[in-house]
């Protein structure tokens, strides 16, 4: 991906600066690790907050009209300046700004970016800096917290979370004689020919990246890599992982999986295809509901757990984390704003716009707020994060391409994953 090349260049520059003792961001990490930012201290001044909240879903309005004013009211004499940046541009802006040491005070970062930024030395290790970090971290989902981990420290706190469940079109299933959504891999295989006979795809998986493929690997008892995140050999290309990817390959071959999995332009988008009955099921997040309800008011979309196999039903964790940058000139205020963002008050405010809370204590509140949150809160109990490693962006791209080779039938699944291992393990060795 284009972002990966930019990150590689920036990493070299940052590490070089740190090695030369020039006072760059890489050299500032140890200083910030020792700087304590206790709760409850009087704070004042101004901080800048970069985020990629969406304006079309009222997220920006809620942040600017309710969340930030509530924080500033609790802390007179403070000002938080929010800066909205499009999601697909935020990653590039972050790594570019890291090179120029021009980062904001606080960032809402995608969960997969935190290890990258931590490796650059531009984040405050909150597990060191916040005396109340243990108390804060105990309140959130463990899988969401893990996305902030890097080399024995945590560089952020979960801000919002999400996962995927199996969304389905009940009428499409019934017309094919399938009485219920596929609960297991075997159910999915059994339903596929019945649905294909009616020119309906059994499963619409939108891509072949980790977000899409890992739930099948994990549910089947496979792994992406070892716990130390030092190698994929014996894991990604292990028997259980190969079986999981083979399921997708077989479904594609049997016309039960559309070309969406190959990233094909022009293919019917998964939510639209589901509403039209072209796709019987599609794994997707809670953001799918509002546009579908608006565009297809007569369609009642339903949800079930991700299909299970030997290890159960395991989905993948997404979302964003909140991090404090090493270059912040007002870390005390940044830390207090971070605490506020993960407070029940702020979490409930943003939940009104479709952001699932990271607080375990608010699980029931989420389902009461929006009934369709219910299946997601249940799935989060077993959902897992993608490996938190600085090279994930590049690793993810390798995984996608190799799985797509197998799905197209260009190479057997075993060879595709063996080749992925050969490319990924050298990256892990450098992390």
mmCIF file with all atom_site columns, N, CA and C in Angstrom, residues 147-211:
data_model
loop_
_atom_site.group_PDB
_atom_site.id
_atom_site.type_symbol
_atom_site.label_atom_id
_atom_site.label_alt_id
_atom_site.label_comp_id
_atom_site.label_asym_id
_atom_site.label_entity_id
_atom_site.label_seq_id
_atom_site.pdbx_PDB_ins_code
_atom_site.Cartn_x
_atom_site.Cartn_y
_atom_site.Cartn_z
_atom_site.occupancy
_atom_site.B_iso_or_equiv
_atom_site.pdbx_formal_charge
_atom_site.auth_seq_id
_atom_site.auth_comp_id
_atom_site.auth_asym_id
_atom_site.auth_atom_id
_atom_site.pdbx_PDB_model_num
ATOM 1   N N  . UNK A 1 147 ? -4.817  -3.627  21.438 1.00 0.00 ? 147 UNK A N  1
ATOM 2   C CA . UNK A 1 147 ? -4.392  -2.933  20.218 1.00 0.00 ? 147 UNK A CA 1
ATOM 3   C C  . UNK A 1 147 ? -3.455  -1.773  20.524 1.00 0.00 ? 147 UNK A C  1
ATOM 4   N N  . UNK A 1 148 ? -3.356  -1.381  21.796 1.00 0.00 ? 148 UNK A N  1
ATOM 5   C CA . UNK A 1 148 ? -2.468  -0.288  22.205 1.00 0.00 ? 148 UNK A CA 1
ATOM 6   C C  . UNK A 1 148 ? -1.099  -0.774  22.676 1.00 0.00 ? 148 UNK A C  1
ATOM 7   N N  . UNK A 1 149 ? -0.914  -2.091  22.711 1.00 0.00 ? 149 UNK A N  1
ATOM 8   C CA . UNK A 1 149 ? 0.305   -2.668  23.272 1.00 0.00 ? 149 UNK A CA 1
ATOM 9   C C  . UNK A 1 149 ? 1.459   -2.647  22.279 1.00 0.00 ? 149 UNK A C  1
ATOM 10  N N  . UNK A 1 150 ? 2.641   -2.323  22.792 1.00 0.00 ? 150 UNK A N  1
ATOM 11  C CA . UNK A 1 150 ? 3.850   -2.369  21.975 1.00 0.00 ? 150 UNK A CA 1
ATOM 12  C C  . UNK A 1 150 ? 5.062   -2.476  22.891 1.00 0.00 ? 150 UNK A C  1
ATOM 13  N N  . UNK A 1 151 ? 5.776   -3.579  22.770 1.00 0.00 ? 151 UNK A N  1
ATOM 14  C CA . UNK A 1 151 ? 7.011   -3.821  23.521 1.00 0.00 ? 151 UNK A CA 1
ATOM 15  C C  . UNK A 1 151 ? 6.828   -3.605  25.027 1.00 0.00 ? 151 UNK A C  1
ATOM 16  N N  . UNK A 1 152 ? 5.790   -4.214  25.556 1.00 0.00 ? 152 UNK A N  1
ATOM 17  C CA . UNK A 1 152 ? 5.603   -4.224  26.996 1.00 0.00 ? 152 UNK A CA 1
ATOM 18  C C  . UNK A 1 152 ? 4.923   -3.016  27.596 1.00 0.00 ? 152 UNK A C  1
ATOM 19  N N  . UNK A 1 153 ? 4.535   -2.047  26.770 1.00 0.00 ? 153 UNK A N  1
ATOM 20  C CA . UNK A 1 153 ? 3.848   -0.857  27.254 1.00 0.00 ? 153 UNK A CA 1
ATOM 21  C C  . UNK A 1 153 ? 2.552   -0.665  26.471 1.00 0.00 ? 153 UNK A C  1
ATOM 22  N N  . UNK A 1 154 ? 1.682   0.178   27.004 1.00 0.00 ? 154 UNK A N  1
ATOM 23  C CA . UNK A 1 154 ? 0.465   0.565   26.296 1.00 0.00 ? 154 UNK A CA 1
ATOM 24  C C  . UNK A 1 154 ? 0.541   2.054   25.974 1.00 0.00 ? 154 UNK A C  1
ATOM 25  N N  . UNK A 1 155 ? 0.351   2.363   24.696 1.00 0.00 ? 155 UNK A N  1
ATOM 26  C CA . UNK A 1 155 ? 0.538   3.737   24.233 1.00 0.00 ? 155 UNK A CA 1
ATOM 27  C C  . UNK A 1 155 ? -0.769  4.485   24.012 1.00 0.00 ? 155 UNK A C  1
ATOM 28  N N  . UNK A 1 156 ? -1.873  3.886   24.354 1.00 0.00 ? 156 UNK A N  1
ATOM 29  C CA . UNK A 1 156 ? -3.149  4.563   24.217 1.00 0.00 ? 156 UNK A CA 1
ATOM 30  C C  . UNK A 1 156 ? -4.205  3.852   25.016 1.00 0.00 ? 156 UNK A C  1
ATOM 31  N N  . UNK A 1 157 ? -5.421  4.358   24.934 1.00 0.00 ? 157 UNK A N  1
ATOM 32  C CA . UNK A 1 157 ? -6.584  3.725   25.544 1.00 0.00 ? 157 UNK A CA 1
ATOM 33  C C  . UNK A 1 157 ? -7.655  3.540   24.471 1.00 0.00 ? 157 UNK A C  1
ATOM 34  N N  . UNK A 1 158 ? -8.423  2.476   24.541 1.00 0.00 ? 158 UNK A N  1
ATOM 35  C CA . UNK A 1 158 ? -9.508  2.301   23.573 1.00 0.00 ? 158 UNK A CA 1
ATOM 36  C C  . UNK A 1 158 ? -10.499 3.457   23.673 1.00 0.00 ? 158 UNK A C  1
ATOM 37  N N  . UNK A 1 159 ? -10.949 3.944   22.532 1.00 0.00 ? 159 UNK A N  1
ATOM 38  C CA . UNK A 1 159 ? -11.889 5.071   22.499 1.00 0.00 ? 159 UNK A CA 1
ATOM 39  C C  . UNK A 1 159 ? -13.269 4.619   22.015 1.00 0.00 ? 159 UNK A C  1
ATOM 40  N N  . UNK A 1 160 ? -13.307 3.888   20.951 1.00 0.00 ? 160 UNK A N  1
ATOM 41  C CA . UNK A 1 160 ? -14.549 3.272   20.481 1.00 0.00 ? 160 UNK A CA 1
ATOM 42  C C  . UNK A 1 160 ? -14.182 1.937   19.861 1.00 0.00 ? 160 UNK A C  1
ATOM 43  N N  . UNK A 1 161 ? -15.120 1.039   19.815 1.00 0.00 ? 161 UNK A N  1
ATOM 44  C CA . UNK A 1 161 ? -14.807 -0.299  19.329 1.00 0.00 ? 161 UNK A CA 1
ATOM 45  C C  . UNK A 1 161 ? -15.886 -0.769  18.358 1.00 0.00 ? 161 UNK A C  1
ATOM 46  N N  . UNK A 1 162 ? -15.610 -1.823  17.667 1.00 0.00 ? 162 UNK A N  1
ATOM 47  C CA . UNK A 1 162 ? -16.598 -2.450  16.795 1.00 0.00 ? 162 UNK A CA 1
ATOM 48  C C  . UNK A 1 162 ? -16.131 -3.852  16.451 1.00 0.00 ? 162 UNK A C  1
ATOM 49  N N  . UNK A 1 163 ? -16.996 -4.589  15.848 1.00 0.00 ? 163 UNK A N  1
ATOM 50  C CA . UNK A 1 163 ? -16.658 -5.923  15.387 1.00 0.00 ? 163 UNK A CA 1
ATOM 51  C C  . UNK A 1 163 ? -17.614 -6.268  14.251 1.00 0.00 ? 163 UNK A C  1
ATOM 52  N N  . UNK A 1 164 ? -17.526 -7.483  13.756 1.00 0.00 ? 164 UNK A N  1
ATOM 53  C CA . UNK A 1 164 ? -18.418 -7.927  12.692 1.00 0.00 ? 164 UNK A CA 1
ATOM 54  C C  . UNK A 1 164 ? -19.297 -9.059  13.198 1.00 0.00 ? 164 UNK A C  1
ATOM 55  N N  . UNK A 1 165 ? -20.544 -9.081  12.732 1.00 0.00 ? 165 UNK A N  1
ATOM 56  C CA . UNK A 1 165 ? -21.433 -10.217 12.936 1.00 0.00 ? 165 UNK A CA 1
ATOM 57  C C  . UNK A 1 165 ? -21.966 -10.629 11.567 1.00 0.00 ? 165 UNK A C  1
ATOM 58  N N  . UNK A 1 166 ? -22.660 -11.737 11.526 1.00 0.00 ? 166 UNK A N  1
ATOM 59  C CA . UNK A 1 166 ? -23.206 -12.210 10.254 1.00 0.00 ? 166 UNK A CA 1
ATOM 60  C C  . UNK A 1 166 ? -24.577 -11.575 10.017 1.00 0.00 ? 166 UNK A C  1
ATOM 61  N N  . UNK A 1 167 ? -24.642 -10.607 9.118  1.00 0.00 ? 167 UNK A N  1
ATOM 62  C CA . UNK A 1 167 ? -25.908 -9.997  8.732  1.00 0.00 ? 167 UNK A CA 1
ATOM 63  C C  . UNK A 1 167 ? -26.540 -10.866 7.649  1.00 0.00 ? 167 UNK A C  1
ATOM 64  N N  . UNK A 1 168 ? -27.853 -11.015 7.708  1.00 0.00 ? 168 UNK A N  1
ATOM 65  C CA . UNK A 1 168 ? -28.458 -11.917 6.724  1.00 0.00 ? 168 UNK A CA 1
ATOM 66  C C  . UNK A 1 168 ? -29.835 -11.469 6.261  1.00 0.00 ? 168 UNK A C  1
ATOM 67  N N  . UNK A 1 169 ? -30.192 -11.965 5.064  1.00 0.00 ? 169 UNK A N  1
ATOM 68  C CA . UNK A 1 169 ? -31.488 -11.721 4.454  1.00 0.00 ? 169 UNK A CA 1
ATOM 69  C C  . UNK A 1 169 ? -32.321 -12.992 4.649  1.00 0.00 ? 169 UNK A C  1
ATOM 70  N N  . UNK A 1 170 ? -33.247 -12.934 5.575  1.00 0.00 ? 170 UNK A N  1
ATOM 71  C CA . UNK A 1 170 ? -34.021 -14.114 5.929  1.00 0.00 ? 170 UNK A CA 1
ATOM 72  C C  . UNK A 1 170 ? -34.841 -14.645 4.752  1.00 0.00 ? 170 UNK A C  1
ATOM 73  N N  . UNK A 1 171 ? -35.410 -13.748 3.960  1.00 0.00 ? 171 UNK A N  1
ATOM 74  C CA . UNK A 1 171 ? -36.225 -14.177 2.818  1.00 0.00 ? 171 UNK A CA 1
ATOM 75  C C  . UNK A 1 171 ? -35.389 -14.897 1.770  1.00 0.00 ? 171 UNK A C  1
ATOM 76  N N  . UNK A 1 172 ? -34.177 -14.386 1.526  1.00 0.00 ? 172 UNK A N  1
ATOM 77  C CA . UNK A 1 172 ? -33.302 -15.038 0.544  1.00 0.00 ? 172 UNK A CA 1
ATOM 78  C C  . UNK A 1 172 ? -32.955 -16.453 0.982  1.00 0.00 ? 172 UNK A C  1
ATOM 79  N N  . UNK A 1 173 ? -32.723 -16.633 2.267  1.00 0.00 ? 173 UNK A N  1
ATOM 80  C CA . UNK A 1 173 ? -32.419 -17.962 2.794  1.00 0.00 ? 173 UNK A CA 1
ATOM 81  C C  . UNK A 1 173 ? -33.626 -18.888 2.666  1.00 0.00 ? 173 UNK A C  1
ATOM 82  N N  . UNK A 1 174 ? -34.793 -18.387 3.052  1.00 0.00 ? 174 UNK A N  1
ATOM 83  C CA . UNK A 1 174 ? -36.003 -19.211 3.031  1.00 0.00 ? 174 UNK A CA 1
ATOM 84  C C  . UNK A 1 174 ? -36.372 -19.651 1.616  1.00 0.00 ? 174 UNK A C  1
ATOM 85  N N  . UNK A 1 175 ? -36.198 -18.760 0.650  1.00 0.00 ? 175 UNK A N  1
ATOM 86  C CA . UNK A 1 175 ? -36.520 -19.105 -0.742 1.00 0.00 ? 175 UNK A CA 1
ATOM 87  C C  . UNK A 1 175 ? -35.649 -20.241 -1.262 1.00 0.00 ? 175 UNK A C  1
ATOM 88  N N  . UNK A 1 176 ? -34.452 -20.376 -0.679 1.00 0.00 ? 176 UNK A N  1
ATOM 89  C CA . UNK A 1 176 ? -33.550 -21.455 -1.095 1.00 0.00 ? 176 UNK A CA 1
ATOM 90  C C  . UNK A 1 176 ? -33.709 -22.694 -0.219 1.00 0.00 ? 176 UNK A C  1
ATOM 91  N N  . UNK A 1 177 ? -34.654 -22.647 0.694  1.00 0.00 ? 177 UNK A N  1
ATOM 92  C CA . UNK A 1 177 ? -34.863 -23.794 1.571  1.00 0.00 ? 177 UNK A CA 1
ATOM 93  C C  . UNK A 1 177 ? -33.888 -23.877 2.721  1.00 0.00 ? 177 UNK A C  1
ATOM 94  N N  . UNK A 1 178 ? -33.249 -22.750 3.039  1.00 0.00 ? 178 UNK A N  1
ATOM 95  C CA . UNK A 1 178 ? -32.315 -22.702 4.172  1.00 0.00 ? 178 UNK A CA 1
ATOM 96  C C  . UNK A 1 178 ? -33.069 -22.088 5.346  1.00 0.00 ? 178 UNK A C  1
ATOM 97  N N  . UNK A 1 179 ? -33.277 -22.882 6.385  1.00 0.00 ? 179 UNK A N  1
ATOM 98  C CA . UNK A 1 179 ? -34.176 -22.477 7.467  1.00 0.00 ? 179 UNK A CA 1
ATOM 99  C C  . UNK A 1 179 ? -33.600 -21.419 8.411  1.00 0.00 ? 179 UNK A C  1
ATOM 100 N N  . UNK A 1 180 ? -32.288 -21.332 8.510  1.00 0.00 ? 180 UNK A N  1
ATOM 101 C CA . UNK A 1 180 ? -31.678 -20.368 9.431  1.00 0.00 ? 180 UNK A CA 1
ATOM 102 C C  . UNK A 1 180 ? -30.326 -19.945 8.902  1.00 0.00 ? 180 UNK A C  1
ATOM 103 N N  . UNK A 1 181 ? -29.795 -18.816 9.365  1.00 0.00 ? 181 UNK A N  1
ATOM 104 C CA . UNK A 1 181 ? -28.479 -18.381 8.902  1.00 0.00 ? 181 UNK A CA 1
ATOM 105 C C  . UNK A 1 181 ? -27.417 -19.406 9.292  1.00 0.00 ? 181 UNK A C  1
ATOM 106 N N  . UNK A 1 182 ? -26.403 -19.582 8.477  1.00 0.00 ? 182 UNK A N  1
ATOM 107 C CA . UNK A 1 182 ? -25.345 -20.559 8.779  1.00 0.00 ? 182 UNK A CA 1
ATOM 108 C C  . UNK A 1 182 ? -24.684 -20.271 10.123 1.00 0.00 ? 182 UNK A C  1
ATOM 109 N N  . UNK A 1 183 ? -24.757 -21.222 11.026 1.00 0.00 ? 183 UNK A N  1
ATOM 110 C CA . UNK A 1 183 ? -24.165 -21.058 12.354 1.00 0.00 ? 183 UNK A CA 1
ATOM 111 C C  . UNK A 1 183 ? -22.748 -21.619 12.428 1.00 0.00 ? 183 UNK A C  1
ATOM 112 N N  . UNK A 1 184 ? -22.430 -22.525 11.508 1.00 0.00 ? 184 UNK A N  1
ATOM 113 C CA . UNK A 1 184 ? -21.121 -23.176 11.505 1.00 0.00 ? 184 UNK A CA 1
ATOM 114 C C  . UNK A 1 184 ? -20.552 -23.183 10.091 1.00 0.00 ? 184 UNK A C  1
ATOM 115 N N  . UNK A 1 185 ? -19.279 -23.550 9.978  1.00 0.00 ? 185 UNK A N  1
ATOM 116 C CA . UNK A 1 185 ? -18.665 -23.698 8.663  1.00 0.00 ? 185 UNK A CA 1
ATOM 117 C C  . UNK A 1 185 ? -19.415 -24.754 7.848  1.00 0.00 ? 185 UNK A C  1
ATOM 118 N N  . UNK A 1 186 ? -19.806 -25.850 8.513  1.00 0.00 ? 186 UNK A N  1
ATOM 119 C CA . UNK A 1 186 ? -20.522 -26.916 7.818  1.00 0.00 ? 186 UNK A CA 1
ATOM 120 C C  . UNK A 1 186 ? -21.877 -26.417 7.310  1.00 0.00 ? 186 UNK A C  1
ATOM 121 N N  . UNK A 1 187 ? -22.543 -25.588 8.122  1.00 0.00 ? 187 UNK A N  1
ATOM 122 C CA . UNK A 1 187 ? -23.821 -25.016 7.679  1.00 0.00 ? 187 UNK A CA 1
ATOM 123 C C  . UNK A 1 187 ? -23.625 -24.162 6.434  1.00 0.00 ? 187 UNK A C  1
ATOM 124 N N  . UNK A 1 188 ? -22.533 -23.410 6.414  1.00 0.00 ? 188 UNK A N  1
ATOM 125 C CA . UNK A 1 188 ? -22.247 -22.535 5.283  1.00 0.00 ? 188 UNK A CA 1
ATOM 126 C C  . UNK A 1 188 ? -22.012 -23.347 4.021  1.00 0.00 ? 188 UNK A C  1
ATOM 127 N N  . UNK A 1 189 ? -21.256 -24.430 4.158  1.00 0.00 ? 189 UNK A N  1
ATOM 128 C CA . UNK A 1 189 ? -20.997 -25.304 3.006  1.00 0.00 ? 189 UNK A CA 1
ATOM 129 C C  . UNK A 1 189 ? -22.296 -25.947 2.513  1.00 0.00 ? 189 UNK A C  1
ATOM 130 N N  . UNK A 1 190 ? -23.156 -26.346 3.447  1.00 0.00 ? 190 UNK A N  1
ATOM 131 C CA . UNK A 1 190 ? -24.400 -27.012 3.079  1.00 0.00 ? 190 UNK A CA 1
ATOM 132 C C  . UNK A 1 190 ? -25.382 -26.065 2.406  1.00 0.00 ? 190 UNK A C  1
ATOM 133 N N  . UNK A 1 191 ? -25.393 -24.804 2.850  1.00 0.00 ? 191 UNK A N  1
ATOM 134 C CA . UNK A 1 191 ? -26.333 -23.829 2.285  1.00 0.00 ? 191 UNK A CA 1
ATOM 135 C C  . UNK A 1 191 ? -25.887 -23.320 0.920  1.00 0.00 ? 191 UNK A C  1
ATOM 136 N N  . UNK A 1 192 ? -24.594 -23.340 0.659  1.00 0.00 ? 192 UNK A N  1
ATOM 137 C CA . UNK A 1 192 ? -24.044 -22.742 -0.558 1.00 0.00 ? 192 UNK A CA 1
ATOM 138 C C  . UNK A 1 192 ? -24.682 -23.242 -1.851 1.00 0.00 ? 192 UNK A C  1
ATOM 139 N N  . UNK A 1 193 ? -24.775 -24.555 -2.095 1.00 0.00 ? 193 UNK A N  1
ATOM 140 C CA . UNK A 1 193 ? -25.363 -25.011 -3.375 1.00 0.00 ? 193 UNK A CA 1
ATOM 141 C C  . UNK A 1 193 ? -26.849 -24.692 -3.502 1.00 0.00 ? 193 UNK A C  1
ATOM 142 N N  . UNK A 1 194 ? -27.569 -24.702 -2.392 1.00 0.00 ? 194 UNK A N  1
ATOM 143 C CA . UNK A 1 194 ? -28.995 -24.374 -2.431 1.00 0.00 ? 194 UNK A CA 1
ATOM 144 C C  . UNK A 1 194 ? -29.200 -22.922 -2.862 1.00 0.00 ? 194 UNK A C  1
ATOM 145 N N  . UNK A 1 195 ? -28.364 -22.049 -2.330 1.00 0.00 ? 195 UNK A N  1
ATOM 146 C CA . UNK A 1 195 ? -28.459 -20.629 -2.663 1.00 0.00 ? 195 UNK A CA 1
ATOM 147 C C  . UNK A 1 195 ? -27.941 -20.369 -4.072 1.00 0.00 ? 195 UNK A C  1
ATOM 148 N N  . UNK A 1 196 ? -26.860 -21.054 -4.446 1.00 0.00 ? 196 UNK A N  1
ATOM 149 C CA . UNK A 1 196 ? -26.289 -20.869 -5.785 1.00 0.00 ? 196 UNK A CA 1
ATOM 150 C C  . UNK A 1 196 ? -27.300 -21.264 -6.858 1.00 0.00 ? 196 UNK A C  1
ATOM 151 N N  . UNK A 1 197 ? -28.128 -22.258 -6.560 1.00 0.00 ? 197 UNK A N  1
ATOM 152 C CA . UNK A 1 197 ? -29.139 -22.704 -7.517 1.00 0.00 ? 197 UNK A CA 1
ATOM 153 C C  . UNK A 1 197 ? -30.152 -21.605 -7.808 1.00 0.00 ? 197 UNK A C  1
ATOM 154 N N  . UNK A 1 198 ? -30.302 -20.680 -6.895 1.00 0.00 ? 198 UNK A N  1
ATOM 155 C CA . UNK A 1 198 ? -31.209 -19.541 -7.074 1.00 0.00 ? 198 UNK A CA 1
ATOM 156 C C  . UNK A 1 198 ? -30.433 -18.269 -7.431 1.00 0.00 ? 198 UNK A C  1
ATOM 157 N N  . UNK A 1 199 ? -29.163 -18.471 -7.831 1.00 0.00 ? 199 UNK A N  1
ATOM 158 C CA . UNK A 1 199 ? -28.286 -17.359 -8.207 1.00 0.00 ? 199 UNK A CA 1
ATOM 159 C C  . UNK A 1 199 ? -28.130 -16.345 -7.061 1.00 0.00 ? 199 UNK A C  1
ATOM 160 N N  . UNK A 1 200 ? -28.021 -16.877 -5.864 1.00 0.00 ? 200 UNK A N  1
ATOM 161 C CA . UNK A 1 200 ? -27.787 -16.062 -4.676 1.00 0.00 ? 200 UNK A CA 1
ATOM 162 C C  . UNK A 1 200 ? -26.482 -16.504 -4.041 1.00 0.00 ? 200 UNK A C  1
ATOM 163 N N  . UNK A 1 201 ? -25.608 -15.567 -3.746 1.00 0.00 ? 201 UNK A N  1
ATOM 164 C CA . UNK A 1 201 ? -24.335 -15.896 -3.108 1.00 0.00 ? 201 UNK A CA 1
ATOM 165 C C  . UNK A 1 201 ? -24.564 -16.161 -1.620 1.00 0.00 ? 201 UNK A C  1
ATOM 166 N N  . UNK A 1 202 ? -23.986 -17.228 -1.130 1.00 0.00 ? 202 UNK A N  1
ATOM 167 C CA . UNK A 1 202 ? -24.178 -17.590 0.276  1.00 0.00 ? 202 UNK A CA 1
ATOM 168 C C  . UNK A 1 202 ? -23.489 -16.623 1.219  1.00 0.00 ? 202 UNK A C  1
ATOM 169 N N  . UNK A 1 203 ? -22.320 -16.117 0.813  1.00 0.00 ? 203 UNK A N  1
ATOM 170 C CA . UNK A 1 203 ? -21.501 -15.278 1.689  1.00 0.00 ? 203 UNK A CA 1
ATOM 171 C C  . UNK A 1 203 ? -20.856 -14.163 0.881  1.00 0.00 ? 203 UNK A C  1
ATOM 172 N N  . UNK A 1 204 ? -21.086 -12.933 1.284  1.00 0.00 ? 204 UNK A N  1
ATOM 173 C CA . UNK A 1 204 ? -20.441 -11.796 0.616  1.00 0.00 ? 204 UNK A CA 1
ATOM 174 C C  . UNK A 1 204 ? -19.370 -11.233 1.541  1.00 0.00 ? 204 UNK A C  1
ATOM 175 N N  . UNK A 1 205 ? -18.145 -11.690 1.342  1.00 0.00 ? 205 UNK A N  1
ATOM 176 C CA . UNK A 1 205 ? -17.008 -11.165 2.109  1.00 0.00 ? 205 UNK A CA 1
ATOM 177 C C  . UNK A 1 205 ? -16.357 -10.097 1.255  1.00 0.00 ? 205 UNK A C  1
ATOM 178 N N  . UNK A 1 206 ? -16.218 -8.888  1.816  1.00 0.00 ? 206 UNK A N  1
ATOM 179 C CA . UNK A 1 206 ? -15.886 -7.718  1.004  1.00 0.00 ? 206 UNK A CA 1
ATOM 180 C C  . UNK A 1 206 ? -14.421 -7.584  0.615  1.00 0.00 ? 206 UNK A C  1
ATOM 181 N N  . UNK A 1 207 ? -13.536 -8.390  1.169  1.00 0.00 ? 207 UNK A N  1
ATOM 182 C CA . UNK A 1 207 ? -12.115 -8.266  0.850  1.00 0.00 ? 207 UNK A CA 1
ATOM 183 C C  . UNK A 1 207 ? -11.432 -9.533  1.357  1.00 0.00 ? 207 UNK A C  1
ATOM 184 N N  . UNK A 1 208 ? -10.090 -9.569  1.266  1.00 0.00 ? 208 UNK A N  1
ATOM 185 C CA . UNK A 1 208 ? -9.353  -10.737 1.741  1.00 0.00 ? 208 UNK A CA 1
ATOM 186 C C  . UNK A 1 208 ? -8.244  -10.330 2.698  1.00 0.00 ? 208 UNK A C  1
ATOM 187 N N  . UNK A 1 209 ? -8.391  -9.164  3.328  1.00 0.00 ? 209 UNK A N  1
ATOM 188 C CA . UNK A 1 209 ? -7.397  -8.688  4.294  1.00 0.00 ? 209 UNK A CA 1
ATOM 189 C C  . UNK A 1 209 ? -7.640  -9.349  5.649  1.00 0.00 ? 209 UNK A C  1
ATOM 190 N N  . UNK A 1 210 ? -6.821  -9.008  6.630  1.00 0.00 ? 210 UNK A N  1
ATOM 191 C CA . UNK A 1 210 ? -6.953  -9.595  7.949  1.00 0.00 ? 210 UNK A CA 1
ATOM 192 C C  . UNK A 1 210 ? -8.324  -9.393  8.559  1.00 0.00 ? 210 UNK A C  1
ATOM 193 N N  . UNK A 1 211 ? -8.902  -8.200  8.371  1.00 0.00 ? 211 UNK A N  1
ATOM 194 C CA . UNK A 1 211 ? -10.226 -7.898  8.888  1.00 0.00 ? 211 UNK A CA 1
ATOM 195 C C  . UNK A 1 211 ? -11.250 -8.922  8.395  1.00 0.00 ? 211 UNK A C  1
#
